[in-house]
Short mmCIF file of C-alpha atoms and ligand atoms in Angstrom, two decimals:
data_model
loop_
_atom_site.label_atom_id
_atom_site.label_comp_id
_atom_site.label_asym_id
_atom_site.label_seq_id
_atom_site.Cartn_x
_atom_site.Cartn_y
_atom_site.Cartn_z
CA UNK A 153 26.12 124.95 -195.63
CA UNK A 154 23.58 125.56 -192.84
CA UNK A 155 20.32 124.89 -194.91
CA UNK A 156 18.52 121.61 -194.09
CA UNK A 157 19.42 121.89 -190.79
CA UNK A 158 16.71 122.95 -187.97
CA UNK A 159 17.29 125.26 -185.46
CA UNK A 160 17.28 125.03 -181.98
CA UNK A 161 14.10 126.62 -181.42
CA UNK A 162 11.30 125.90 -183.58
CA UNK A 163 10.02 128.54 -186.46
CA UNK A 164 6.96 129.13 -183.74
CA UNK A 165 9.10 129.89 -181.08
CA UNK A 166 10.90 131.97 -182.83
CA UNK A 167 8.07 134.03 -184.53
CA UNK A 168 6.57 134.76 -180.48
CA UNK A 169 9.81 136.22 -179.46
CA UNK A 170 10.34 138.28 -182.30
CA UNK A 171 6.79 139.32 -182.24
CA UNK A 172 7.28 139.84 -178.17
CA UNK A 173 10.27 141.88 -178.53
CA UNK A 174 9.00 143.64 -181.40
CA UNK A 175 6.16 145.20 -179.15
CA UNK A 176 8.20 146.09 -176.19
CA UNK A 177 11.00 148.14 -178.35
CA UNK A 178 9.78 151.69 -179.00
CA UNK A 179 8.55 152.21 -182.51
CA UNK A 180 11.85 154.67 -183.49
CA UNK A 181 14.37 151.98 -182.70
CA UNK A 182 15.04 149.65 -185.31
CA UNK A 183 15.08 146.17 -183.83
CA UNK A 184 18.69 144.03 -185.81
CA UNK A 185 17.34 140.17 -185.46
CA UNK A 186 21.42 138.63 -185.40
CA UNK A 187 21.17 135.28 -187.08
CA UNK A 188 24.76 134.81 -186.99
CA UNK A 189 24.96 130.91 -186.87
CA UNK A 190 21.39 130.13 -187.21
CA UNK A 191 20.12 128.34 -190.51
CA UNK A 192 17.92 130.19 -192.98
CA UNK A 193 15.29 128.60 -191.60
CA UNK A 194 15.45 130.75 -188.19
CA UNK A 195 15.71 133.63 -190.61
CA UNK A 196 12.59 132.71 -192.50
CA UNK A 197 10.48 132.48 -189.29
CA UNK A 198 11.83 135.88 -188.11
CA UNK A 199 10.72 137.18 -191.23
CA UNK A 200 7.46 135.76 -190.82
CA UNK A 201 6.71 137.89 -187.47
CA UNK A 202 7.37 141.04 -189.74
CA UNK A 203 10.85 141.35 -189.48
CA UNK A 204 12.90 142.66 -192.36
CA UNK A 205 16.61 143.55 -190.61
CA UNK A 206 19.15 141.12 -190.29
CA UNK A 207 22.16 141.24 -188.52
CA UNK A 208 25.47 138.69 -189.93
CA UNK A 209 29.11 138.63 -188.71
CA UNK A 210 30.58 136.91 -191.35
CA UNK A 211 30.80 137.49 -194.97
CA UNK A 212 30.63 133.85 -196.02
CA UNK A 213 27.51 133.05 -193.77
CA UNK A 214 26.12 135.92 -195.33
CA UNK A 215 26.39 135.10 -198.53
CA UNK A 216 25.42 131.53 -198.32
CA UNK A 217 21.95 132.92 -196.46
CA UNK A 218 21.38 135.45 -198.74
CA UNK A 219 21.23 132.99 -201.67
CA UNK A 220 19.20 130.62 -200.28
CA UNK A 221 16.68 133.42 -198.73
CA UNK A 222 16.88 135.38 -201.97
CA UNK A 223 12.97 135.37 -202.64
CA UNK A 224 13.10 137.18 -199.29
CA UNK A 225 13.53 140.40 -201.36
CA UNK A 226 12.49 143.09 -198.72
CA UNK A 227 15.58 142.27 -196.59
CA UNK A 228 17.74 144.47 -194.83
CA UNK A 229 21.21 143.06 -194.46
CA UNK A 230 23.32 144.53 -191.82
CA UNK A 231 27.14 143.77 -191.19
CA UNK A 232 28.13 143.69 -187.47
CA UNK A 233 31.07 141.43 -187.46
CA UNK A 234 35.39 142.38 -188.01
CA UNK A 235 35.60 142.98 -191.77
CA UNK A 236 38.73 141.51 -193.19
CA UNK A 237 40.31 143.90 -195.78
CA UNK A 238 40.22 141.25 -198.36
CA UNK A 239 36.50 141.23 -198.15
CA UNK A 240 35.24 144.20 -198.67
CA UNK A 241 34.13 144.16 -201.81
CA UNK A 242 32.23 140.90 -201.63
CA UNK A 243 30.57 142.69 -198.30
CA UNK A 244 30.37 145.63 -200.15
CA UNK A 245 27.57 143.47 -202.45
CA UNK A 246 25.92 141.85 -199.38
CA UNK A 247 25.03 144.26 -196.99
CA UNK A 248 22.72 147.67 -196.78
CA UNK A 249 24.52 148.65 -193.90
CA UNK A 250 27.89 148.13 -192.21
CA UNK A 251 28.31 149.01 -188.02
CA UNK A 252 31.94 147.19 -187.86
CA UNK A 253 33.97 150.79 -189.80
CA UNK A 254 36.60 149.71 -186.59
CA UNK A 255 39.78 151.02 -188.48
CA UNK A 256 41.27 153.54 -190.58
CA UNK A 257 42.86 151.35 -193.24
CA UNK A 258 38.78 149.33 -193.77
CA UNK A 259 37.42 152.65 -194.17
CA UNK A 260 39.75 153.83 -197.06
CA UNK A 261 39.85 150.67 -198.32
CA UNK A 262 35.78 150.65 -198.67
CA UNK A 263 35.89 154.40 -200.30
CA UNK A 264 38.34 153.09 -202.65
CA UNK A 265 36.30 150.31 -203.94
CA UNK A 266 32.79 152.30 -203.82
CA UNK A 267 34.86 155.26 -205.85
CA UNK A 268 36.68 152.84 -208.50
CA UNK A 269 33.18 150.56 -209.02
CA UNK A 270 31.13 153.66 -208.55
CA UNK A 271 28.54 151.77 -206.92
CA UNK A 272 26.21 153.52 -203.94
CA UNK A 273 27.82 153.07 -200.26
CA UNK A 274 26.14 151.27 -198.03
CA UNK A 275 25.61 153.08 -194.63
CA UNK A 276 28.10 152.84 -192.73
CA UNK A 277 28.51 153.09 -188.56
CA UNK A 278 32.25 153.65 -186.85
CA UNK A 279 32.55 151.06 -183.89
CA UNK A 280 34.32 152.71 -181.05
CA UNK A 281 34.99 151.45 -177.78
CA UNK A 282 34.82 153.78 -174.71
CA UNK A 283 36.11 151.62 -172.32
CA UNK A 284 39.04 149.18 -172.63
CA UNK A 285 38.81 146.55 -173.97
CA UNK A 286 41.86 143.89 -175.54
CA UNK A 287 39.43 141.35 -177.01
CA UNK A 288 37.36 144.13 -179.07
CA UNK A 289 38.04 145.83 -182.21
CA UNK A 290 36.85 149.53 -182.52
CA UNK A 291 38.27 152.84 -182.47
CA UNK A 292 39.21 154.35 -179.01
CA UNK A 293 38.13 157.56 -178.45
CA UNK A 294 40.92 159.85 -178.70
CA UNK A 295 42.07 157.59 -181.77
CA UNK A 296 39.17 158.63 -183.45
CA UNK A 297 38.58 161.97 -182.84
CA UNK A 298 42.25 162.38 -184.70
CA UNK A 299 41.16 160.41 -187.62
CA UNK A 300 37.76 162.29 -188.06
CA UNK A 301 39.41 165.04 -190.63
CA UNK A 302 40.07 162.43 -192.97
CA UNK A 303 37.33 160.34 -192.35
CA UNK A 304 35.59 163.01 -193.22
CA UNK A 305 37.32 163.70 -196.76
CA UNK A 306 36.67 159.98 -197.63
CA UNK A 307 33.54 161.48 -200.43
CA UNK A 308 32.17 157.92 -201.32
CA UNK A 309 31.93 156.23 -197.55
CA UNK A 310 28.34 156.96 -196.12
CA UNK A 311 28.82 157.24 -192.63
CA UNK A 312 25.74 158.04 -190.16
CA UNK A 313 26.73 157.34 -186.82
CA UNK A 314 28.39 155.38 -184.18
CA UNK A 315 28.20 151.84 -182.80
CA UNK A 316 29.56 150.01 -179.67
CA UNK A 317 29.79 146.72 -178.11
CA UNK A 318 30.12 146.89 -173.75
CA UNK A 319 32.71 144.91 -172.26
CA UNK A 320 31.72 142.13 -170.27
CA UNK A 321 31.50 142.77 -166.53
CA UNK A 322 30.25 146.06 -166.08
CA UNK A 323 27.11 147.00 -163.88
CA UNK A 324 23.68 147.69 -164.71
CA UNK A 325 24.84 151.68 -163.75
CA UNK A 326 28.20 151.46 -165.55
CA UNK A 327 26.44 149.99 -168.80
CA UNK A 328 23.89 152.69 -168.62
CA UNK A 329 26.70 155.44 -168.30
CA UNK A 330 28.86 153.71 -171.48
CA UNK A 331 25.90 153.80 -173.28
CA UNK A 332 24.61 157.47 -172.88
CA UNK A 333 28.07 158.81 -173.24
CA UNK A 334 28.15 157.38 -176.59
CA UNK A 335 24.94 158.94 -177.15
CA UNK A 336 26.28 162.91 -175.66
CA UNK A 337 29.15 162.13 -177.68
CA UNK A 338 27.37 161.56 -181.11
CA UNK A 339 25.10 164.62 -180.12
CA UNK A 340 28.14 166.73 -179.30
CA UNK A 341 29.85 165.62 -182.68
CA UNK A 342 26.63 166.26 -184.37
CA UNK A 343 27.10 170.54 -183.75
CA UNK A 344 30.20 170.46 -186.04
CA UNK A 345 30.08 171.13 -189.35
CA UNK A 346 31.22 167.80 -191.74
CA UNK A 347 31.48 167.19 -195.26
CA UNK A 348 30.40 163.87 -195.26
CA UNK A 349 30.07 162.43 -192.13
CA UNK A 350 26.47 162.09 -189.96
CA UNK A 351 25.57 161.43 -186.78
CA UNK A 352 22.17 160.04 -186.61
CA UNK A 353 22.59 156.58 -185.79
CA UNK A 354 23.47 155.02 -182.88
CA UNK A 355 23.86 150.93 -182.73
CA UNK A 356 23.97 150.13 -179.44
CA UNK A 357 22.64 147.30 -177.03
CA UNK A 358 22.31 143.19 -177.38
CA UNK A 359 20.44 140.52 -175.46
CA UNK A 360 21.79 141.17 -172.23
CA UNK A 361 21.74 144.89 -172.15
CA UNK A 362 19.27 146.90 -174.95
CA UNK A 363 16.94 148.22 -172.58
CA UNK A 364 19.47 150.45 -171.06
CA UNK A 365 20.60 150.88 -174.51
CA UNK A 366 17.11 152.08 -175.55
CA UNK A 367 16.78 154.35 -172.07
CA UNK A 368 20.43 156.23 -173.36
CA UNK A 369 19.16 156.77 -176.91
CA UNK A 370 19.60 154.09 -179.42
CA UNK A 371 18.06 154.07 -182.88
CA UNK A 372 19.01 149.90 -183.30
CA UNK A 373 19.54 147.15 -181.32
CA UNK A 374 21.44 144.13 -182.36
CA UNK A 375 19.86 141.36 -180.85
CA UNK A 376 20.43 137.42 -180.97
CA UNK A 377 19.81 135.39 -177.90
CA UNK A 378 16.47 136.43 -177.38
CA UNK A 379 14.88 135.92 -181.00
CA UNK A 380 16.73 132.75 -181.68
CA UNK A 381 18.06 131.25 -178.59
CA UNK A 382 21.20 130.13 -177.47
CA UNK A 383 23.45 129.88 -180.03
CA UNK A 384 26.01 127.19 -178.34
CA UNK A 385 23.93 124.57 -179.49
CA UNK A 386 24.10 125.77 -182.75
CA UNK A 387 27.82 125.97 -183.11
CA UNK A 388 28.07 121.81 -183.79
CA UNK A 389 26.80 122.89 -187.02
CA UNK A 390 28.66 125.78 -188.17
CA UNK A 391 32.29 125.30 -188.64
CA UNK A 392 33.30 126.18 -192.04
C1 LIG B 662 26.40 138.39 -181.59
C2 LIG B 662 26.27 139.86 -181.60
C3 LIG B 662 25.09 140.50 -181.15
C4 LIG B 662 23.90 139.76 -180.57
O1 LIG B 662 24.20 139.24 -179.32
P1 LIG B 662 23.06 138.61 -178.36
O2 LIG B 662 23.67 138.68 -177.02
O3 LIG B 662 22.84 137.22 -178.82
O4 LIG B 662 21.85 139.45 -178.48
C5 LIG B 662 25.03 141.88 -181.24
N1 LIG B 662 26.05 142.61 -181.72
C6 LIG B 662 27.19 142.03 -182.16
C7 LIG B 662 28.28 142.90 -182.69
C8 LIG B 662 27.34 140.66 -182.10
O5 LIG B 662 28.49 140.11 -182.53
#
């Protein structure tokens, strides 16, 4: 689908940010390059400035990459895009690690599969949104601090933290504020005692926004823009 074509920026470009960025993140945050729309090729020069997490939206994409990058065999694969039910267990195959756990009915649905194939779970984040926010999917927070009890009876689905995505608009202060209070939350939900559930990781932060995101306490940032460039121009090439 995408191979053959060449990204935007070229694989040198590419390698200097990532290699940039790479030295100004703290060494306990793990730095998510999201190639979402960029070829394998983009990928492969990522890789090449030591790299090893990716970050995909879509299943599809991610499948496609991951066969044509498959001597690549030190990747991590992480899932940060809406899971459709109906995909689960081809994602389930795909990735190491899922942030997008934005509903009841995908998280039973992924414990059902991981119990019935008896296959290890991937790790998996719950993306909650604690401010609103129409165009986003994620748990709010009163929503999911009611399904936590059985969230936390689901025995095969790994889950080790929390992840968020900021609405657009807010200030520098207000994204600094969303940020840490998913952080005091995590901590806070982190002094109860679970079966199953953890509260280690904390996804939070993109192009526009990780170094507040880093200041509050993440342990990964999802970043795109500023490894691979605008992605606009990539779009011509990546409607399937
Ligand atoms: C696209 C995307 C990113 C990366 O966004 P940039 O602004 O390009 O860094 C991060 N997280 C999620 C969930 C995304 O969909």
């Amino acid at each position: 689908m995408l191979s053959g074509q060449l990204p935007v920026l070229s694989a040198a470009e590419i390698r200097d940010r990532a290699t940039h960025l790479k030295s100004t993140l703290p060494p306990h945050v793990r730095l998510i390059a999201v190639s979402k729309f960029m070829p394998a090729a983009a990928i492969r020069a990522a890789y090449e400035a030591g790299i090893r997490d990716f970050g995909e939206s879509r299943v599809q994409e991610a499948a496609s990459k991951r066969a044509e990058l498959a001597d690549l065999t030190d990747i991590t694969w992480h899932l940060i895009g809406h899971l459709q039910t109906n995909k689960v267990r081809q994602a389930l195959q795909l990735f190491d690690w899922i942030h997008s756990v934005d509903r009841w009915q995908l998280a039973e649905r992924i414990n059902t599969i991981l119990r019935e194939s008896d296959t290890p779970s991937p790790r998996c984040l719950l993306q909650v949104k604690l401010r609103p926010d129409p165009k986003k999917y994620g748990w709010e927070k009163a929503e999911l601090e009611d399904a936590l009890p059985q969230l936390d009876a689901l025995s095969h689905l790994r889950c080790c933290g929390l992840m968020t995505i900021l609405p657009l608009g807010l200030s520098s202060s207000e994204q600094l504020q969303v940020f840490q209070e998913l952080r005091a939350w995590g901590e806070e939900l982190r002094t109860k005692p679970w079966q199953q559930l953890q509260w280690q990781e904390y996804s939070m932060g993109m192009t526009q926004d990780y170094p507040l995101a880093v200041q509050a306490g993440a342990t990964m940032v999802r970043i795109g823009t500023a490894i691979f460039g605008d992605r606009q121009a990539t779009l011509e090439i990546h409607h399937d």
